[in-house]
Amino acid sequence: MTRIARVLTAVAALIMAGAFAVPLWQIRLLAPQYPEGLGLLIHVNTVRGAGHNDLASINSLNHYIGMKAIDPAAIPVLHIMPWVLGALVVGALAVALAGRRKLLAAWLGAYAVAAALGLMEFWKWERDYGRNLDMENAIIKVPGMTYEPPLIGAKQLLNFTAISLPALGTILLGVAFLIGAYALFHSVRAARAARMEEGTASSAANDAASQATSPRLQPAGGH
Amino acid sequence: MSSDITRKLVLGAGAALAVSATLYACVATGSKGGNLVTGDAASAVYVPPGSYDEYYAFLSGGYSGQISVYTLPSGRLIKQIAVFSQFPETGYGYDENTKDMLRTSYGFVPWDDSHHPELSQTDGVPDGRWIFINGNNTPRVARVDLSLFETTEILELPNAAGGHASPFTTPDTKYIVSATRFSVPVPNTDVAIDTYKKNFKGVLSFISADQPGKMDIAFQILMPGYNYDLAHAGKGPSDGWFFFTTYNTEQAYEKLELNASKNDKDVIAAVDYHRAEACVKDGKARSMPVKYAHNFKDEATHIAKSELKTSVKVLDPRDCEGVVYLLPTPKSPHGVDIDPSGEYIVASGKLATVIPVHSFSKMKKAIADKAYDGDVDGIPILQYTATIAGEVQKPGLGPLHTEFDGKGNAYTSMFISSEIVKWKLGTWEVLDRIPIYYSVGHLMIPGGDSKQPWGKYLVSLNKITKDRYLPTGPELAQSAQLIDISGDKMKMLLDFPTIGEPHYAQALPAEVLKDKQVKYYQLSENRNPGVVKAESEGGITRSGKRVDVKMAAIRSHFAPDNLEGVQVGDTVYFHVTNIEQDWDIVHGFAVLGANNAELILAPGATRTLKWIPQAPGVYPFYCTDFCSALHQEMQGYVRVSPAGSNVPLTANISKKTLAQMNGK
């Protein structure tokens, strides 16, 4: 890895660590009775209301349709995600220290898999809350109606318009991934350039050696 | 006989004046019904759906005892704040939480006549922390918290009767004042009424007001037995002085209409209240045994507490030289209004033909020069010519009150000629006049009595409505009118009806208040002894003949909602908590046969209703505020058994709660 790639990988780790502090995803809920909107913010380790008491309000409203109360402590993935993210941050730092291109590639691969799994978990969670209703105690029953918010985009759920969008945390994670990818690209390109230069240099050296020895030329390149 | 003739002449002349004033108004406007709207007044007061008005206006409710809140320029009523009168709409003054707000030394007084709202000020400018208002009948002052729009404190005034000159504030809200309209014996004892001159006294009360929950009378000043009418504090150069109008310097005690209108001049009492503070500090005031109530709402428990105070400091001006001076002022002055600069003291003699304006700097000089014209009970009377700055000539008939636009103009209400007159400070020339329908009392410009008027609109608070609205039997609508004062000419914009008789009003820009409104009470901070913070905490307990029910209200049920084991002869206390924490999700609680009222519960609030069932049976209770789609299902039952019955005391809880408790 080039020095630049190592620095970039470390920077990516720091940016990723920032995702601990801010929400990853946001769900806005708008209704005629809630022109100011209610909101859910999904963090790496919790789900909370956007407003001071939004989570309780949403839970209170959801009892009408038989939806389970959203209890962050009862969502297993929220217990795992901080560890996964932490491992990825530590991994990036380790890669930066070790400076091995293959490790960087492996880290990016793990990152992509974790991201895909995370999104899938989120989708499954939304689907479970939206569909797995307590129909016996539901007060409002609309045949065929389910209430999962969209993964991304807007959807009408009875009187509520649910708008689901990535939040700053996901943007940070995306930026970190792109930086990591660029670091890999930079290292690969540098290695390739070095190899090519090595090739050119050695033929030139051969040419030169046939005439006179040139101590100037030092082979260069990555590991 | 001759006095009878004089009276007839006076009345006749009054009638002639009134007729000519009406004629004058008609001729001047060329209009019969007074439809004086010019230009596009409709768009000037139209606030499209979804938009806000520019100002909050607080109008006294008069004999309703409350404050009504309007927004300007639309003139829409948005709230009634219950202050001195019980208010069944919310249960104020009926429930166990708030009924102590209406305690007085005369016992429970569930009504009053509220006249003058007064916004708290910082550096002479309305700041939107509180609004104060007086109870005129049983002298009281109340504090309304403007983040809650709720009465949080009431203080009774001893030694007073008719708390009319009240509750005007100092520029820093250190004090609000209350002066007695009716002089009475001090202390109030059984004396012959015709000993008035000897035994009757007036008191001016200075009330510490800048600490919520701790209003108290700092001191009272004992004054001659006149009628004290209105007041205003000085500001800027006159900061530290308070001015009170008086009438009945004749000290009449019968047929005041005539007998209190004889003197050519009455007086304005100018009080140097820093001097009074110094004298009180030096021990020159005497402590007098009295009884007066102080009631305030405990923020944490939402319960009003009432305490009876037993002593007040009374200062006799004879013991404190230089604390009061009297300014002779023509003919039974009503309003005393200080211009934004603090230099001019505008008095409006109800029966005067001019509007006299005193100068504060001339008053100070007259005091320094001892330009006295005798004294009353040791209080110096200053010479009229030594304090007067000018007189507005031919302003109209029956001047009452003056407010200011901050651009050098003053506006005075003319009750008899039913008009508002605009005139210039300093030159005293009349600039404009506009007819009012009918007989304006107070007028109000937002901040128009402060250092910083927002001089765009003027509200005329009228005493007679006559033909302005569709007739409603003998008792007609009360009314106010909105006038645009942004240009050279006043422009009539709008009539709007009001609740009770609107006396004075106050207003301030919406921005000062709208973003500091409390949306709901924090349930976590609720310390009411009857609170439940979760549905599972509800229940019923008995202690002798007393039954306490703790109940949660949440969309769309009560928990518990079935109660059994109550017996005839029991007194039941329903402690209901709205456990919602969501803006505008209000619940109500009403039970069949309640002899008091319902409860209206803001989110996070706990209130208690006392209920005494009279006969065995099953009594439903329900939510009175349409809270949700299933509001009609929000109900429950109390079973009442005969005394001595062996039905056990039980309270169920909802299915949902049971499910939650079972960890489902």
Coordinates of C-alpha atoms in Angstrom, one line a residue, chain A:
Chain A
M1 CA 0.0 0.0 0.0
T2 CA 1.1 3.5 -0.7
R3 CA 1.6 5.9 2.2
I4 CA -1.4 7.9 0.8
A5 CA -3.5 4.7 0.8
R6 CA -2.6 3.9 4.4
V7 CA -3.4 7.4 5.5
L8 CA -6.7 7.3 3.6
T9 CA -7.6 3.9 5.2
A10 CA -7.0 5.4 8.7
V11 CA -9.1 8.4 7.7
A12 CA -11.9 6.0 6.6
A13 CA -11.7 4.3 10.0
L14 CA -12.1 7.6 11.8
I15 CA -15.1 8.6 9.6
M16 CA -16.7 5.3 10.2
A17 CA -16.3 5.8 13.9
G18 CA -18.3 8.9 13.5
A19 CA -21.3 6.7 12.6
F20 CA -21.5 5.7 16.3
A21 CA -22.6 9.3 17.2
V22 CA -25.2 10.0 14.6
P23 CA -28.3 8.2 13.3
L24 CA -27.9 5.8 10.3
W25 CA -31.5 5.9 9.1
Q26 CA -34.5 8.1 9.6
I27 CA -38.2 7.5 9.2
R28 CA -40.5 10.5 9.1
L29 CA -44.2 10.0 9.7
L30 CA -46.6 12.8 8.5
A31 CA -50.4 12.8 9.0
P32 CA -53.2 15.4 9.0
Q33 CA -53.1 15.3 12.8
Y34 CA -49.3 15.6 12.9
P35 CA -48.3 18.3 10.4
E36 CA -45.1 18.8 12.4
G37 CA -44.4 15.1 11.9
L38 CA -43.2 12.3 14.1
G39 CA -39.9 10.6 13.5
L40 CA -37.8 7.6 14.2
L41 CA -34.0 7.7 14.2
I42 CA -32.2 4.4 13.9
H43 CA -28.7 4.4 15.4
V44 CA -26.2 1.6 15.3
N45 CA -27.2 0.6 18.8
T46 CA -30.7 2.0 19.3
V47 CA -34.0 3.3 17.9
R48 CA -35.2 6.6 19.3
G49 CA -37.8 9.3 18.5
A50 CA -36.8 12.3 16.5
G51 CA -38.8 14.5 18.9
H52 CA -38.6 14.3 22.6
N53 CA -41.4 11.9 23.0
D54 CA -41.9 10.6 19.4
L55 CA -41.1 6.9 20.2
A56 CA -43.8 6.8 22.9
S57 CA -46.3 8.6 20.7
I58 CA -45.6 6.2 17.8
N59 CA -46.0 3.2 20.1
S60 CA -49.2 4.6 21.4
L61 CA -50.6 5.1 17.9
N62 CA -49.4 1.7 16.8
H63 CA -51.6 0.0 19.4
Y64 CA -54.6 0.8 17.2
I65 CA -53.3 -1.5 14.4
G66 CA -51.9 -4.2 16.7
M67 CA -48.3 -3.4 16.1
K68 CA -45.8 -4.4 18.7
A69 CA -44.3 -1.6 20.7
I70 CA -40.8 -0.7 19.5
D71 CA -38.5 -1.5 22.3
P72 CA -34.9 -0.9 21.4
A73 CA -33.7 -3.4 24.0
A74 CA -35.7 -6.1 22.4
I75 CA -34.2 -5.8 18.9
P76 CA -31.3 -8.3 18.8
V77 CA -29.5 -6.7 15.8
L78 CA -29.0 -3.5 17.8
H79 CA -26.9 -5.5 20.2
I80 CA -24.7 -6.9 17.4
M81 CA -24.3 -3.9 15.1
P82 CA -22.1 -1.9 17.4
W83 CA -19.6 -4.8 17.6
V84 CA -19.7 -5.3 13.8
L85 CA -19.1 -1.6 13.2
G86 CA -16.4 -1.5 15.9
A87 CA -14.7 -4.5 14.3
L88 CA -14.7 -2.8 10.9
V89 CA -13.2 0.4 12.4
V90 CA -10.5 -1.6 14.2
G91 CA -10.0 -3.6 11.0
A92 CA -9.4 -0.5 9.0
L93 CA -6.9 0.8 11.5
A94 CA -5.1 -2.5 11.4
V95 CA -5.0 -2.4 7.6
A96 CA -3.6 1.1 7.7
L97 CA -0.9 -0.1 10.2
A98 CA -0.1 -3.3 8.3
G99 CA -0.2 -1.6 4.9
R100 CA -1.1 -4.8 3.1
R101 CA -3.1 -4.3 0.0
K102 CA -4.7 -7.7 0.2
L103 CA -5.9 -7.0 3.7
L104 CA -7.4 -3.8 2.5
A105 CA -9.3 -5.7 -0.2
A106 CA -10.5 -8.2 2.4
W107 CA -11.7 -5.4 4.7
L108 CA -13.6 -3.8 1.9
G109 CA -15.2 -7.2 1.1
A110 CA -16.2 -7.7 4.7
Y111 CA -17.5 -4.2 4.8
A112 CA -19.7 -4.7 1.8
V113 CA -21.1 -8.0 3.2
A114 CA -21.8 -6.3 6.6
A115 CA -23.6 -3.4 4.9
A116 CA -25.7 -5.7 2.8
L117 CA -26.6 -7.8 5.8
G118 CA -27.3 -4.7 7.8
L119 CA -29.7 -3.4 5.2
M120 CA -31.4 -6.8 5.0
E121 CA -31.8 -6.9 8.7
F122 CA -33.3 -3.5 8.7
W123 CA -35.7 -4.5 5.9
K124 CA -36.6 -7.7 7.8
W125 CA -37.2 -5.7 11.0
E126 CA -39.5 -3.3 9.2
R127 CA -41.4 -6.2 7.6
D128 CA -41.8 -8.0 11.0
Y129 CA -43.2 -4.9 12.7
G130 CA -45.3 -4.0 9.7
R131 CA -46.8 -7.4 9.1
N132 CA -46.6 -9.4 12.3
L133 CA -49.6 -7.8 13.9
D134 CA -51.6 -8.8 17.0
M135 CA -54.8 -9.1 15.1
E136 CA -56.8 -10.2 18.1
N137 CA -56.1 -7.0 19.9
A138 CA -55.9 -4.7 16.9
I139 CA -58.5 -2.0 17.0
I140 CA -58.3 -1.0 13.4
K141 CA -58.3 -3.9 11.0
V142 CA -58.0 -3.2 7.2
P143 CA -58.1 -6.4 5.2
G144 CA -54.8 -6.9 3.4
M145 CA -53.2 -3.9 4.9
T146 CA -49.6 -4.1 6.2
Y147 CA -47.7 -1.4 7.7
E148 CA -44.0 -1.8 6.9
P149 CA -42.4 1.5 6.0
P150 CA -40.3 1.4 2.8
L151 CA -36.6 0.8 3.0
I152 CA -36.0 4.0 1.0
G153 CA -38.7 6.3 -0.2
A154 CA -42.3 7.2 0.8
K155 CA -45.4 5.1 1.4
Q156 CA -48.9 5.8 2.6
L157 CA -49.9 3.8 5.7
L158 CA -53.5 4.7 6.5
N159 CA -53.4 8.4 7.5
F160 CA -49.6 8.5 7.7
T161 CA -47.1 9.1 5.0
A162 CA -44.0 7.2 6.0
I163 CA -40.7 8.6 4.5
S164 CA -37.6 6.5 5.0
L165 CA -34.2 7.9 4.1
P166 CA -30.6 7.2 5.0
A167 CA -29.3 9.6 7.6
L168 CA -25.9 11.1 8.2
G169 CA -24.4 7.9 9.7
T170 CA -25.1 6.0 6.5
I171 CA -23.6 8.8 4.5
L172 CA -20.4 8.6 6.7
L173 CA -20.3 4.9 6.2
G174 CA -20.6 5.3 2.5
V175 CA -17.9 7.9 2.3
A176 CA -15.6 5.7 4.4
F177 CA -16.2 2.8 2.0
L178 CA -15.5 5.0 -1.0
I179 CA -12.3 6.3 0.6
G180 CA -11.3 2.7 1.4
A181 CA -12.1 1.7 -2.2
Y182 CA -10.1 4.7 -3.5
A183 CA -7.2 3.7 -1.2
L184 CA -7.2 0.2 -2.8
F185 CA -7.4 1.7 -6.2
H186 CA -4.5 4.0 -5.5
S187 CA -2.4 1.2 -4.1
V188 CA -3.2 -1.0 -7.1
R189 CA -2.4 1.7 -9.5
A190 CA 0.8 2.6 -7.8
A191 CA 1.9 -1.0 -7.7
R192 CA 1.0 -1.4 -11.4
A193 CA 2.9 1.8 -12.2
A194 CA 5.9 0.6 -10.2
R195 CA 5.8 -2.8 -12.0
M196 CA 5.7 -1.1 -15.3
E197 CA 8.5 1.3 -14.3
E198 CA 10.4 -1.7 -13.0
G199 CA 10.0 -3.4 -16.4
T200 CA 11.0 -0.3 -18.3
A201 CA 13.9 0.4 -15.9
S202 CA 15.3 -3.1 -16.1
S203 CA 15.2 -3.1 -19.9
A204 CA 16.8 0.3 -19.9
A205 CA 19.3 -1.0 -17.4
N206 CA 20.1 -3.9 -19.6
D207 CA 20.5 -1.4 -22.5
A208 CA 22.7 0.8 -20.3
A209 CA 24.7 -2.2 -18.9
S210 CA 25.6 -3.1 -22.3
Q211 CA 27.3 0.3 -22.6
A212 CA 28.1 1.4 -19.0
T213 CA 27.0 0.7 -15.5
S214 CA 24.5 3.2 -14.1
P215 CA 24.2 3.2 -10.3
R216 CA 21.4 5.8 -10.4
L217 CA 18.6 3.4 -11.0
Q218 CA 17.0 1.9 -8.0
P219 CA 14.1 -0.4 -8.6
A220 CA 11.0 1.0 -6.9
G221 CA 7.5 -0.4 -6.1
G222 CA 5.2 -1.7 -3.5
H223 CA 5.1 -4.9 -1.6

